[in-house]
Amino acid sequence: MKCEIEEFIGYLHNTRGTSKNTEVSYERDLKKLERFLTEEKIESVEQVNATLLNSYVMYMERKNFAASSISRSIASIRAFFHFLCQTRSWKENPAEHLKAPKIEKKMPGILTIDEVDLLLKQPRENTAKGIRDRAMLELLYATGIRVSELISLTLKDINLKLGYITCSSGEKERVIPFGSAAKRSVEHYMEGARAELLGSQESEMLFLNCSGKSMSRQGFWKVLKSYAEAAGIQQDITPHTLRHSFAAHLVQNGADLKSVQEMMGHSDISTTQIYMNMNMNKIRDVYMKAHPRR
C-alpha cells in the first residue's frame, strides 16, 4: 500500500495542485490505515474491502479518536480509493459507503475588540524582534489569514502602497486588504528590523526569525502565547483565535457573509455562517438582558 499512497500524493500535488499541508494530512491518515491493515495481515490494497474499512472506523471509535479526526480520516480514505478505482479500473469502491460521524459545530473562541487591542500593544518596538512581532500580529488580525499563510508570505505577496496581500493555497488565490494600523506596523518592520534579522543572508520571505530564517508555526505560536500571558488574557489562545476574531468582528460590524467567506478562503459559506450565528447569540443575550418584557 506504500507505493499506492505515494502515487496518490503525487497525483494530488501534480494534478490537483493541493497545498503541502493538505498532502501531509492525507498521507498521515492513510499511513495510519496502512498500519491497521498490516496488523490485520492484509498484504495488498486489492484485498481491502468494505468490511475491513468499517472495522477500521470502529477501531478509531474504540480508541476514542475525536469525531473530527475520524471524519477527516474517512474523507482521506474515500479520496484515496476513488483515485484507485479510476486508475485501476476497479468495478467496486470499498470506501463508497463509508459514513463520517456527525460533528457538532462548536462556537469558536474569540477575543473581544478590547482584548485584541491589548494584545497588539504588547510587543515592545525597541528591538527588531518586537517590531516584527507587532507587524505579524497586526497583519494576522487585519487579514484573518491562517498562520501557515502568514509565515509563507514573501516580499512579492504584499503590496504596501495599495494595502493588500495575496495568498495562494494550491490552485486558489485570494487578495485580502488590510488597514492603516497593519500598514504602519509592516512598514516599520520593513524600514530596518527585517534587514537586522536578515543580516548578511538573502531571503524572499517576509517574516524572519532571529537567525534570519523563515518563521515556523511553532515559533509564532510561542510568540503569541507569551504576549497573551503578558496581556492577562485568560482563555487559551492560538493563532486561529485571531482568525476567528477577525471574522466575528467583521460580521458584528455589518460585513456581508459572502465577502467574509472570500477573505477567509472558505469553500463553503456554511463554514462562515457560524460567525453570523455568534452575532445572533450576542444580540439575543443583549435583548434578554435589556427588554422590559423579556
PDB file of C-alpha atoms in Angstrom:
ATOM      1  CA  MET A   1       0.000   0.000   0.000  1.00  0.00           C
ATOM      2  CA  LYS A   2       3.007   2.253   0.467  1.00  0.00           C
ATOM      3  CA  CYS A   3       3.506   2.638  -3.299  1.00  0.00           C
ATOM      4  CA  GLU A   4      -0.179   3.411  -3.851  1.00  0.00           C
ATOM      5  CA  ILE A   5      -0.097   6.116  -1.164  1.00  0.00           C
ATOM      6  CA  GLU A   6       2.958   7.709  -2.756  1.00  0.00           C
ATOM      7  CA  GLU A   7       1.255   7.578  -6.155  1.00  0.00           C
ATOM      8  CA  PHE A   8      -1.873   9.210  -4.699  1.00  0.00           C
ATOM      9  CA  ILE A   9       0.084  12.019  -3.007  1.00  0.00           C
ATOM     10  CA  GLY A  10       1.941  12.607  -6.269  1.00  0.00           C
ATOM     11  CA  TYR A  11      -1.401  12.885  -8.070  1.00  0.00           C
ATOM     12  CA  LEU A  12      -2.659  15.432  -5.519  1.00  0.00           C
ATOM     13  CA  HIS A  13       0.475  17.518  -5.886  1.00  0.00           C
ATOM     14  CA  ASN A  14       0.983  17.376  -9.644  1.00  0.00           C
ATOM     15  CA  THR A  15      -2.587  17.187 -10.945  1.00  0.00           C
ATOM     16  CA  ARG A  16      -4.787  18.708  -8.263  1.00  0.00           C
ATOM     17  CA  GLY A  17      -2.266  21.344  -7.125  1.00  0.00           C
ATOM     18  CA  THR A  18      -3.044  20.786  -3.448  1.00  0.00           C
ATOM     19  CA  SER A  19      -1.159  22.554  -0.668  1.00  0.00           C
ATOM     20  CA  LYS A  20       1.659  20.912   1.281  1.00  0.00           C
ATOM     21  CA  ASN A  21      -0.467  20.874   4.443  1.00  0.00           C
ATOM     22  CA  THR A  22      -3.267  19.017   2.634  1.00  0.00           C
ATOM     23  CA  GLU A  23      -0.845  16.448   1.256  1.00  0.00           C
ATOM     24  CA  VAL A  24       0.726  15.875   4.678  1.00  0.00           C
ATOM     25  CA  SER A  25      -2.736  15.403   6.204  1.00  0.00           C
ATOM     26  CA  TYR A  26      -3.801  12.845   3.575  1.00  0.00           C
ATOM     27  CA  GLU A  27      -0.534  10.943   3.895  1.00  0.00           C
ATOM     28  CA  ARG A  28      -0.752  10.841   7.695  1.00  0.00           C
ATOM     29  CA  ASP A  29      -4.312   9.481   7.627  1.00  0.00           C
ATOM     30  CA  LEU A  30      -3.526   6.836   5.022  1.00  0.00           C
ATOM     31  CA  LYS A  31      -0.397   5.635   6.810  1.00  0.00           C
ATOM     32  CA  LYS A  32      -2.484   5.064   9.929  1.00  0.00           C
ATOM     33  CA  LEU A  33      -4.838   2.917   7.851  1.00  0.00           C
ATOM     34  CA  GLU A  34      -1.842   1.102   6.378  1.00  0.00           C
ATOM     35  CA  ARG A  35      -0.579   0.195   9.864  1.00  0.00           C
ATOM     36  CA  PHE A  36      -4.013  -1.119  10.821  1.00  0.00           C
ATOM     37  CA  LEU A  37      -4.233  -3.251   7.668  1.00  0.00           C
ATOM     38  CA  THR A  38      -0.735  -4.626   8.239  1.00  0.00           C
ATOM     39  CA  GLU A  39      -1.825  -5.780  11.706  1.00  0.00           C
ATOM     40  CA  GLU A  40      -4.808  -7.449  10.035  1.00  0.00           C
ATOM     41  CA  LYS A  41      -2.382  -9.353   7.751  1.00  0.00           C
ATOM     42  CA  ILE A  42      -3.531  -7.507   4.628  1.00  0.00           C
ATOM     43  CA  GLU A  43      -0.658  -7.534   2.149  1.00  0.00           C
ATOM     44  CA  SER A  44      -2.062  -5.639  -0.834  1.00  0.00           C
ATOM     45  CA  VAL A  45      -4.546  -2.866  -1.428  1.00  0.00           C
ATOM     46  CA  GLU A  46      -6.601  -5.194  -3.650  1.00  0.00           C
ATOM     47  CA  GLN A  47      -7.508  -7.221  -0.550  1.00  0.00           C
ATOM     48  CA  VAL A  48      -9.200  -4.281   1.148  1.00  0.00           C
ATOM     49  CA  ASN A  49     -12.988  -4.491   1.301  1.00  0.00           C
ATOM     50  CA  ALA A  50     -15.827  -2.544   2.888  1.00  0.00           C
ATOM     51  CA  THR A  51     -15.847  -4.766   5.976  1.00  0.00           C
ATOM     52  CA  LEU A  52     -12.187  -4.025   6.696  1.00  0.00           C
ATOM     53  CA  LEU A  53     -12.678  -0.279   6.279  1.00  0.00           C
ATOM     54  CA  ASN A  54     -15.708  -0.317   8.587  1.00  0.00           C
ATOM     55  CA  SER A  55     -13.622  -2.257  11.096  1.00  0.00           C
ATOM     56  CA  TYR A  56     -11.009   0.479  10.934  1.00  0.00           C
ATOM     57  CA  VAL A  57     -13.627   3.142  11.640  1.00  0.00           C
ATOM     58  CA  MET A  58     -14.844   1.135  14.660  1.00  0.00           C
ATOM     59  CA  TYR A  59     -11.221   0.760  15.771  1.00  0.00           C
ATOM     60  CA  MET A  60     -10.784   4.544  15.731  1.00  0.00           C
ATOM     61  CA  GLU A  61     -14.005   4.943  17.738  1.00  0.00           C
ATOM     62  CA  ARG A  62     -12.813   2.401  20.342  1.00  0.00           C
ATOM     63  CA  LYS A  63      -9.539   4.318  20.627  1.00  0.00           C
ATOM     64  CA  ASN A  64     -11.594   7.467  21.376  1.00  0.00           C
ATOM     65  CA  PHE A  65     -10.422   9.384  18.320  1.00  0.00           C
ATOM     66  CA  ALA A  66     -12.175  12.745  18.071  1.00  0.00           C
ATOM     67  CA  ALA A  67     -15.155  12.773  15.714  1.00  0.00           C
ATOM     68  CA  SER A  68     -13.394  15.423  13.629  1.00  0.00           C
ATOM     69  CA  SER A  69     -10.296  13.185  13.292  1.00  0.00           C
ATOM     70  CA  ILE A  70     -12.402  10.191  12.251  1.00  0.00           C
ATOM     71  CA  SER A  71     -14.309  12.316   9.764  1.00  0.00           C
ATOM     72  CA  ARG A  72     -11.091  13.635   8.241  1.00  0.00           C
ATOM     73  CA  SER A  73      -9.628  10.115   8.016  1.00  0.00           C
ATOM     74  CA  ILE A  74     -12.742   8.849   6.254  1.00  0.00           C
ATOM     75  CA  ALA A  75     -12.520  11.714   3.763  1.00  0.00           C
ATOM     76  CA  SER A  76      -8.884  10.787   3.080  1.00  0.00           C
ATOM     77  CA  ILE A  77      -9.747   7.096   2.653  1.00  0.00           C
ATOM     78  CA  ARG A  78     -12.631   7.825   0.302  1.00  0.00           C
ATOM     79  CA  ALA A  79     -10.482  10.124  -1.850  1.00  0.00           C
ATOM     80  CA  PHE A  80      -7.711   7.511  -1.929  1.00  0.00           C
ATOM     81  CA  PHE A  81      -9.932   4.639  -3.036  1.00  0.00           C
ATOM     82  CA  HIS A  82     -11.754   6.833  -5.541  1.00  0.00           C
ATOM     83  CA  PHE A  83      -8.349   7.543  -7.078  1.00  0.00           C
ATOM     84  CA  LEU A  84      -7.519   3.817  -7.149  1.00  0.00           C
ATOM     85  CA  CYS A  85     -10.841   2.972  -8.789  1.00  0.00           C
ATOM     86  CA  GLN A  86     -10.111   5.461 -11.546  1.00  0.00           C
ATOM     87  CA  THR A  87      -6.506   4.410 -12.124  1.00  0.00           C
ATOM     88  CA  ARG A  88      -7.024   0.644 -11.661  1.00  0.00           C
ATOM     89  CA  SER A  89     -10.458   0.406 -13.332  1.00  0.00           C
ATOM     90  CA  TRP A  90     -11.933  -1.312 -10.281  1.00  0.00           C
ATOM     91  CA  LYS A  91     -15.626  -2.177 -10.578  1.00  0.00           C
ATOM     92  CA  GLU A  92     -16.330  -1.664  -6.871  1.00  0.00           C
ATOM     93  CA  ASN A  93     -15.131   1.002  -4.463  1.00  0.00           C
ATOM     94  CA  PRO A  94     -14.776  -0.459  -0.923  1.00  0.00           C
ATOM     95  CA  ALA A  95     -14.935   3.023   0.607  1.00  0.00           C
ATOM     96  CA  GLU A  96     -18.037   4.176  -1.263  1.00  0.00           C
ATOM     97  CA  HIS A  97     -20.444   3.729   1.645  1.00  0.00           C
ATOM     98  CA  LEU A  98     -18.178   4.788   4.499  1.00  0.00           C
ATOM     99  CA  LYS A  99     -20.034   7.333   6.611  1.00  0.00           C
ATOM    100  CA  ALA A 100     -18.432  10.011   8.731  1.00  0.00           C
ATOM    101  CA  PRO A 101     -19.731  10.661  12.256  1.00  0.00           C
ATOM    102  CA  LYS A 102     -21.794  13.760  12.804  1.00  0.00           C
ATOM    103  CA  ILE A 103     -19.686  16.626  14.118  1.00  0.00           C
ATOM    104  CA  GLU A 104     -21.299  19.182  16.329  1.00  0.00           C
ATOM    105  CA  LYS A 105     -20.171  22.614  15.229  1.00  0.00           C
ATOM    106  CA  LYS A 106     -18.799  24.395  18.257  1.00  0.00           C
ATOM    107  CA  MET A 107     -18.655  28.126  18.558  1.00  0.00           C
ATOM    108  CA  PRO A 108     -15.002  29.121  18.131  1.00  0.00           C
ATOM    109  CA  GLY A 109     -13.296  31.070  20.881  1.00  0.00           C
ATOM    110  CA  ILE A 110     -12.818  34.727  20.013  1.00  0.00           C
ATOM    111  CA  LEU A 111     -11.332  37.762  21.700  1.00  0.00           C
ATOM    112  CA  THR A 112     -13.205  40.964  22.360  1.00  0.00           C
ATOM    113  CA  ILE A 113     -12.098  44.040  20.438  1.00  0.00           C
ATOM    114  CA  ASP A 114     -10.585  45.415  23.663  1.00  0.00           C
ATOM    115  CA  GLU A 115      -8.639  42.171  24.228  1.00  0.00           C
ATOM    116  CA  VAL A 116      -7.286  42.280  20.677  1.00  0.00           C
ATOM    117  CA  ASP A 117      -6.245  45.894  21.169  1.00  0.00           C
ATOM    118  CA  LEU A 118      -4.472  44.998  24.421  1.00  0.00           C
ATOM    119  CA  LEU A 119      -2.734  42.012  22.793  1.00  0.00           C
ATOM    120  CA  LEU A 120      -1.457  44.060  19.867  1.00  0.00           C
ATOM    121  CA  LYS A 121       0.075  46.614  22.238  1.00  0.00           C
ATOM    122  CA  GLN A 122       2.273  44.029  23.999  1.00  0.00           C
ATOM    123  CA  PRO A 123       5.309  43.798  21.674  1.00  0.00           C
ATOM    124  CA  ARG A 124       7.998  46.319  22.621  1.00  0.00           C
ATOM    125  CA  GLU A 125       9.128  48.086  19.487  1.00  0.00           C
ATOM    126  CA  ASN A 126      12.613  48.891  20.750  1.00  0.00           C
ATOM    127  CA  THR A 127      14.035  45.689  19.248  1.00  0.00           C
ATOM    128  CA  ALA A 128      13.883  44.139  15.780  1.00  0.00           C
ATOM    129  CA  LYS A 129      12.063  41.129  17.246  1.00  0.00           C
ATOM    130  CA  GLY A 130       9.443  43.303  18.913  1.00  0.00           C
ATOM    131  CA  ILE A 131       8.859  45.295  15.724  1.00  0.00           C
ATOM    132  CA  ARG A 132       8.490  42.048  13.763  1.00  0.00           C
ATOM    133  CA  ASP A 133       6.088  40.574  16.323  1.00  0.00           C
ATOM    134  CA  ARG A 134       3.874  43.667  16.236  1.00  0.00           C
ATOM    135  CA  ALA A 135       3.780  43.567  12.430  1.00  0.00           C
ATOM    136  CA  MET A 136       2.870  39.859  12.381  1.00  0.00           C
ATOM    137  CA  LEU A 137       0.111  40.227  14.963  1.00  0.00           C
ATOM    138  CA  GLU A 138      -1.333  43.303  13.267  1.00  0.00           C
ATOM    139  CA  LEU A 139      -1.327  41.652   9.842  1.00  0.00           C
ATOM    140  CA  LEU A 140      -2.825  38.411  11.168  1.00  0.00           C
ATOM    141  CA  TYR A 141      -5.744  40.225  12.769  1.00  0.00           C
ATOM    142  CA  ALA A 142      -6.128  42.645   9.852  1.00  0.00           C
ATOM    143  CA  THR A 143      -6.482  39.885   7.251  1.00  0.00           C
ATOM    144  CA  GLY A 144      -7.704  36.777   9.089  1.00  0.00           C
ATOM    145  CA  ILE A 145      -5.245  34.557   7.246  1.00  0.00           C
ATOM    146  CA  ARG A 146      -4.078  31.215   8.609  1.00  0.00           C
ATOM    147  CA  VAL A 147      -0.771  31.106  10.460  1.00  0.00           C
ATOM    148  CA  SER A 148       0.628  28.839   7.726  1.00  0.00           C
ATOM    149  CA  GLU A 149      -0.243  31.556   5.200  1.00  0.00           C
ATOM    150  CA  LEU A 150       1.255  34.280   7.391  1.00  0.00           C
ATOM    151  CA  ILE A 151       4.643  32.610   7.711  1.00  0.00           C
ATOM    152  CA  SER A 152       4.644  31.696   3.999  1.00  0.00           C
ATOM    153  CA  LEU A 153       4.241  35.291   2.792  1.00  0.00           C
ATOM    154  CA  THR A 154       7.019  36.514   0.534  1.00  0.00           C
ATOM    155  CA  LEU A 155       8.016  40.077  -0.289  1.00  0.00           C
ATOM    156  CA  LYS A 156       6.120  39.933  -3.568  1.00  0.00           C
ATOM    157  CA  ASP A 157       2.908  38.811  -1.794  1.00  0.00           C
ATOM    158  CA  ILE A 158       2.414  42.149  -0.032  1.00  0.00           C
ATOM    159  CA  ASN A 159       1.531  45.459  -1.630  1.00  0.00           C
ATOM    160  CA  LEU A 160       2.069  48.173   0.959  1.00  0.00           C
ATOM    161  CA  LYS A 161       1.162  51.009  -1.383  1.00  0.00           C
ATOM    162  CA  LEU A 162      -2.335  49.688  -2.105  1.00  0.00           C
ATOM    163  CA  GLY A 163      -2.706  47.803   1.191  1.00  0.00           C
ATOM    164  CA  TYR A 164      -3.345  44.175   0.294  1.00  0.00           C
ATOM    165  CA  ILE A 165      -1.734  40.744   0.434  1.00  0.00           C
ATOM    166  CA  THR A 166      -2.026  37.842  -1.983  1.00  0.00           C
ATOM    167  CA  CYS A 167      -2.467  34.360  -0.509  1.00  0.00           C
ATOM    168  CA  SER A 168      -2.126  31.189  -2.568  1.00  0.00           C
ATOM    169  CA  SER A 169      -3.369  27.775  -1.470  1.00  0.00           C
ATOM    170  CA  GLY A 170      -2.936  25.145  -4.154  1.00  0.00           C
ATOM    171  CA  GLU A 171      -4.697  26.429  -7.267  1.00  0.00           C
ATOM    172  CA  LYS A 172      -6.701  29.018  -5.319  1.00  0.00           C
ATOM    173  CA  GLU A 173      -5.543  32.582  -4.860  1.00  0.00           C
ATOM    174  CA  ARG A 174      -7.215  35.334  -2.900  1.00  0.00           C
ATOM    175  CA  VAL A 175      -6.476  39.001  -2.401  1.00  0.00           C
ATOM    176  CA  ILE A 176      -7.119  40.410   1.081  1.00  0.00           C
ATOM    177  CA  PRO A 177      -6.995  44.105   2.004  1.00  0.00           C
ATOM    178  CA  PHE A 178      -5.600  45.444   5.272  1.00  0.00           C
ATOM    179  CA  GLY A 179      -5.940  48.770   7.041  1.00  0.00           C
ATOM    180  CA  SER A 180      -3.681  51.574   8.132  1.00  0.00           C
ATOM    181  CA  ALA A 181      -2.685  50.070  11.506  1.00  0.00           C
ATOM    182  CA  ALA A 182      -1.265  46.926   9.885  1.00  0.00           C
ATOM    183  CA  LYS A 183       0.298  49.013   7.116  1.00  0.00           C
ATOM    184  CA  ARG A 184       2.179  51.207   9.610  1.00  0.00           C
ATOM    185  CA  SER A 185       3.452  48.175  11.529  1.00  0.00           C
ATOM    186  CA  VAL A 186       4.651  46.313   8.437  1.00  0.00           C
ATOM    187  CA  GLU A 187       6.293  49.465   7.047  1.00  0.00           C
ATOM    188  CA  HIS A 188       8.076  49.974  10.378  1.00  0.00           C
ATOM    189  CA  TYR A 189       9.294  46.367  10.184  1.00  0.00           C
ATOM    190  CA  MET A 190      10.468  46.768   6.582  1.00  0.00           C
ATOM    191  CA  GLU A 191      12.323  50.027   7.343  1.00  0.00           C
ATOM    192  CA  GLY A 192      15.100  48.324   9.293  1.00  0.00           C
ATOM    193  CA  ALA A 193      14.043  45.469  11.567  1.00  0.00           C
ATOM    194  CA  ARG A 194      13.824  42.914   8.755  1.00  0.00           C
ATOM    195  CA  ALA A 195      17.307  43.806   7.488  1.00  0.00           C
ATOM    196  CA  GLU A 196      18.653  43.496  11.032  1.00  0.00           C
ATOM    197  CA  LEU A 197      17.167  39.996  11.384  1.00  0.00           C
ATOM    198  CA  LEU A 198      18.356  39.011   7.910  1.00  0.00           C
ATOM    199  CA  GLY A 199      21.960  40.072   8.460  1.00  0.00           C
ATOM    200  CA  SER A 200      24.210  39.167   5.530  1.00  0.00           C
ATOM    201  CA  GLN A 201      21.823  36.494   4.238  1.00  0.00           C
ATOM    202  CA  GLU A 202      19.277  36.695   1.425  1.00  0.00           C
ATOM    203  CA  SER A 203      15.629  35.678   1.628  1.00  0.00           C
ATOM    204  CA  GLU A 204      12.365  36.360  -0.179  1.00  0.00           C
ATOM    205  CA  MET A 205      10.318  35.535   2.941  1.00  0.00           C
ATOM    206  CA  LEU A 206       8.556  38.493   4.530  1.00  0.00           C
ATOM    207  CA  PHE A 207       8.847  37.464   8.174  1.00  0.00           C
ATOM    208  CA  LEU A 208      12.105  36.085   9.556  1.00  0.00           C
ATOM    209  CA  ASN A 209      13.191  34.568  12.845  1.00  0.00           C
ATOM    210  CA  CYS A 210      16.123  35.833  14.877  1.00  0.00           C
ATOM    211  CA  SER A 211      18.505  33.710  12.792  1.00  0.00           C
ATOM    212  CA  GLY A 212      17.356  35.271   9.540  1.00  0.00           C
ATOM    213  CA  LYS A 213      15.439  32.137   8.510  1.00  0.00           C
ATOM    214  CA  SER A 214      11.725  31.638   7.837  1.00  0.00           C
ATOM    215  CA  MET A 215       9.448  31.768  10.873  1.00  0.00           C
ATOM    216  CA  SER A 216       7.955  28.429  11.925  1.00  0.00           C
ATOM    217  CA  ARG A 217       4.411  27.748  13.098  1.00  0.00           C
ATOM    218  CA  GLN A 218       5.741  26.678  16.493  1.00  0.00           C
ATOM    219  CA  GLY A 219       7.891  29.788  16.755  1.00  0.00           C
ATOM    220  CA  PHE A 220       4.981  32.110  16.104  1.00  0.00           C
ATOM    221  CA  TRP A 221       2.711  30.114  18.423  1.00  0.00           C
ATOM    222  CA  LYS A 222       5.176  30.675  21.277  1.00  0.00           C
ATOM    223  CA  VAL A 223       5.378  34.388  20.447  1.00  0.00           C
ATOM    224  CA  LEU A 224       1.586  34.702  20.561  1.00  0.00           C
ATOM    225  CA  LYS A 225       1.324  32.752  23.831  1.00  0.00           C
ATOM    226  CA  SER A 226       3.862  34.970  25.563  1.00  0.00           C
ATOM    227  CA  TYR A 227       2.050  38.166  24.560  1.00  0.00           C
ATOM    228  CA  ALA A 228      -1.344  36.731  25.542  1.00  0.00           C
ATOM    229  CA  GLU A 229       0.038  35.985  29.008  1.00  0.00           C
ATOM    230  CA  ALA A 230       1.553  39.470  29.232  1.00  0.00           C
ATOM    231  CA  ALA A 231      -1.828  40.962  28.294  1.00  0.00           C
ATOM    232  CA  GLY A 232      -3.558  38.936  31.021  1.00  0.00           C
ATOM    233  CA  ILE A 233      -5.850  37.130  28.558  1.00  0.00           C
ATOM    234  CA  GLN A 234      -7.307  34.180  30.441  1.00  0.00           C
ATOM    235  CA  GLN A 235      -8.631  31.989  27.631  1.00  0.00           C
ATOM    236  CA  ASP A 236      -6.434  29.554  25.738  1.00  0.00           C
ATOM    237  CA  ILE A 237      -5.304  31.455  22.653  1.00  0.00           C
ATOM    238  CA  THR A 238      -3.936  30.166  19.345  1.00  0.00           C
ATOM    239  CA  PRO A 239      -3.215  31.874  16.020  1.00  0.00           C
ATOM    240  CA  HIS A 240      -6.648  30.635  14.903  1.00  0.00           C
ATOM    241  CA  THR A 241      -8.218  32.675  17.716  1.00  0.00           C
ATOM    242  CA  LEU A 242      -7.177  35.851  15.909  1.00  0.00           C
ATOM    243  CA  ARG A 243      -8.527  34.442  12.628  1.00  0.00           C
ATOM    244  CA  HIS A 244     -11.894  33.730  14.259  1.00  0.00           C
ATOM    245  CA  SER A 245     -11.861  37.142  15.952  1.00  0.00           C
ATOM    246  CA  PHE A 246     -11.206  38.839  12.608  1.00  0.00           C
ATOM    247  CA  ALA A 247     -14.267  37.188  11.043  1.00  0.00           C
ATOM    248  CA  ALA A 248     -16.544  37.634  14.051  1.00  0.00           C
ATOM    249  CA  HIS A 249     -15.703  41.319  14.409  1.00  0.00           C
ATOM    250  CA  LEU A 250     -16.330  41.923  10.700  1.00  0.00           C
ATOM    251  CA  VAL A 251     -19.767  40.295  10.918  1.00  0.00           C
ATOM    252  CA  GLN A 252     -20.587  42.172  14.133  1.00  0.00           C
ATOM    253  CA  ASN A 253     -19.853  45.425  12.326  1.00  0.00           C
ATOM    254  CA  GLY A 254     -22.053  44.659   9.333  1.00  0.00           C
ATOM    255  CA  ALA A 255     -19.840  42.837   6.828  1.00  0.00           C
ATOM    256  CA  ASP A 256     -21.758  40.511   4.499  1.00  0.00           C
ATOM    257  CA  LEU A 257     -21.063  36.782   4.740  1.00  0.00           C
ATOM    258  CA  LYS A 258     -20.022  36.391   1.091  1.00  0.00           C
ATOM    259  CA  SER A 259     -17.211  38.933   1.471  1.00  0.00           C
ATOM    260  CA  VAL A 260     -16.050  37.350   4.743  1.00  0.00           C
ATOM    261  CA  GLN A 261     -16.133  33.916   3.073  1.00  0.00           C
ATOM    262  CA  GLU A 262     -13.875  35.135   0.267  1.00  0.00           C
ATOM    263  CA  MET A 263     -11.391  36.754   2.641  1.00  0.00           C
ATOM    264  CA  MET A 264     -11.277  33.670   4.862  1.00  0.00           C
ATOM    265  CA  GLY A 265     -10.880  31.307   1.904  1.00  0.00           C
ATOM    266  CA  HIS A 266     -13.823  29.110   2.928  1.00  0.00           C
ATOM    267  CA  SER A 267     -15.008  26.838   0.125  1.00  0.00           C
ATOM    268  CA  ASP A 268     -18.487  26.537   1.674  1.00  0.00           C
ATOM    269  CA  ILE A 269     -20.399  29.528   3.039  1.00  0.00           C
ATOM    270  CA  SER A 270     -21.913  27.301   5.754  1.00  0.00           C
ATOM    271  CA  THR A 271     -18.480  27.407   7.417  1.00  0.00           C
ATOM    272  CA  THR A 272     -18.685  31.199   7.509  1.00  0.00           C
ATOM    273  CA  GLN A 273     -22.293  31.085   8.747  1.00  0.00           C
ATOM    274  CA  ILE A 274     -21.104  30.224  12.258  1.00  0.00           C
ATOM    275  CA  TYR A 275     -19.937  33.829  12.731  1.00  0.00           C
ATOM    276  CA  MET A 276     -23.424  35.096  11.918  1.00  0.00           C
ATOM    277  CA  ASN A 277     -24.814  32.642  14.468  1.00  0.00           C
ATOM    278  CA  MET A 278     -22.399  34.031  17.056  1.00  0.00           C
ATOM    279  CA  ASN A 279     -23.638  37.537  16.272  1.00  0.00           C
ATOM    280  CA  MET A 280     -27.277  36.465  16.647  1.00  0.00           C
ATOM    281  CA  ASN A 281     -26.488  34.855  20.012  1.00  0.00           C
ATOM    282  CA  LYS A 282     -24.905  38.114  21.183  1.00  0.00           C
ATOM    283  CA  ILE A 283     -27.951  40.116  20.042  1.00  0.00           C
ATOM    284  CA  ARG A 284     -30.252  37.652  21.800  1.00  0.00           C
ATOM    285  CA  ASP A 285     -28.287  37.993  25.055  1.00  0.00           C
ATOM    286  CA  VAL A 286     -28.497  41.786  24.865  1.00  0.00           C
ATOM    287  CA  TYR A 287     -32.235  41.578  24.237  1.00  0.00           C
ATOM    288  CA  MET A 288     -32.852  39.204  27.149  1.00  0.00           C
ATOM    289  CA  LYS A 289     -30.941  41.477  29.496  1.00  0.00           C
ATOM    290  CA  ALA A 290     -32.472  44.753  28.348  1.00  0.00           C
ATOM    291  CA  HIS A 291     -36.047  44.265  27.117  1.00  0.00           C
ATOM    292  CA  PRO A 292     -38.661  45.042  29.814  1.00  0.00           C
ATOM    293  CA  ARG A 293     -40.974  42.207  28.679  1.00  0.00           C
ATOM    294  CA  ARG A 294     -38.394  39.534  28.043  1.00  0.00           C
TER     295      ARG A 294
END
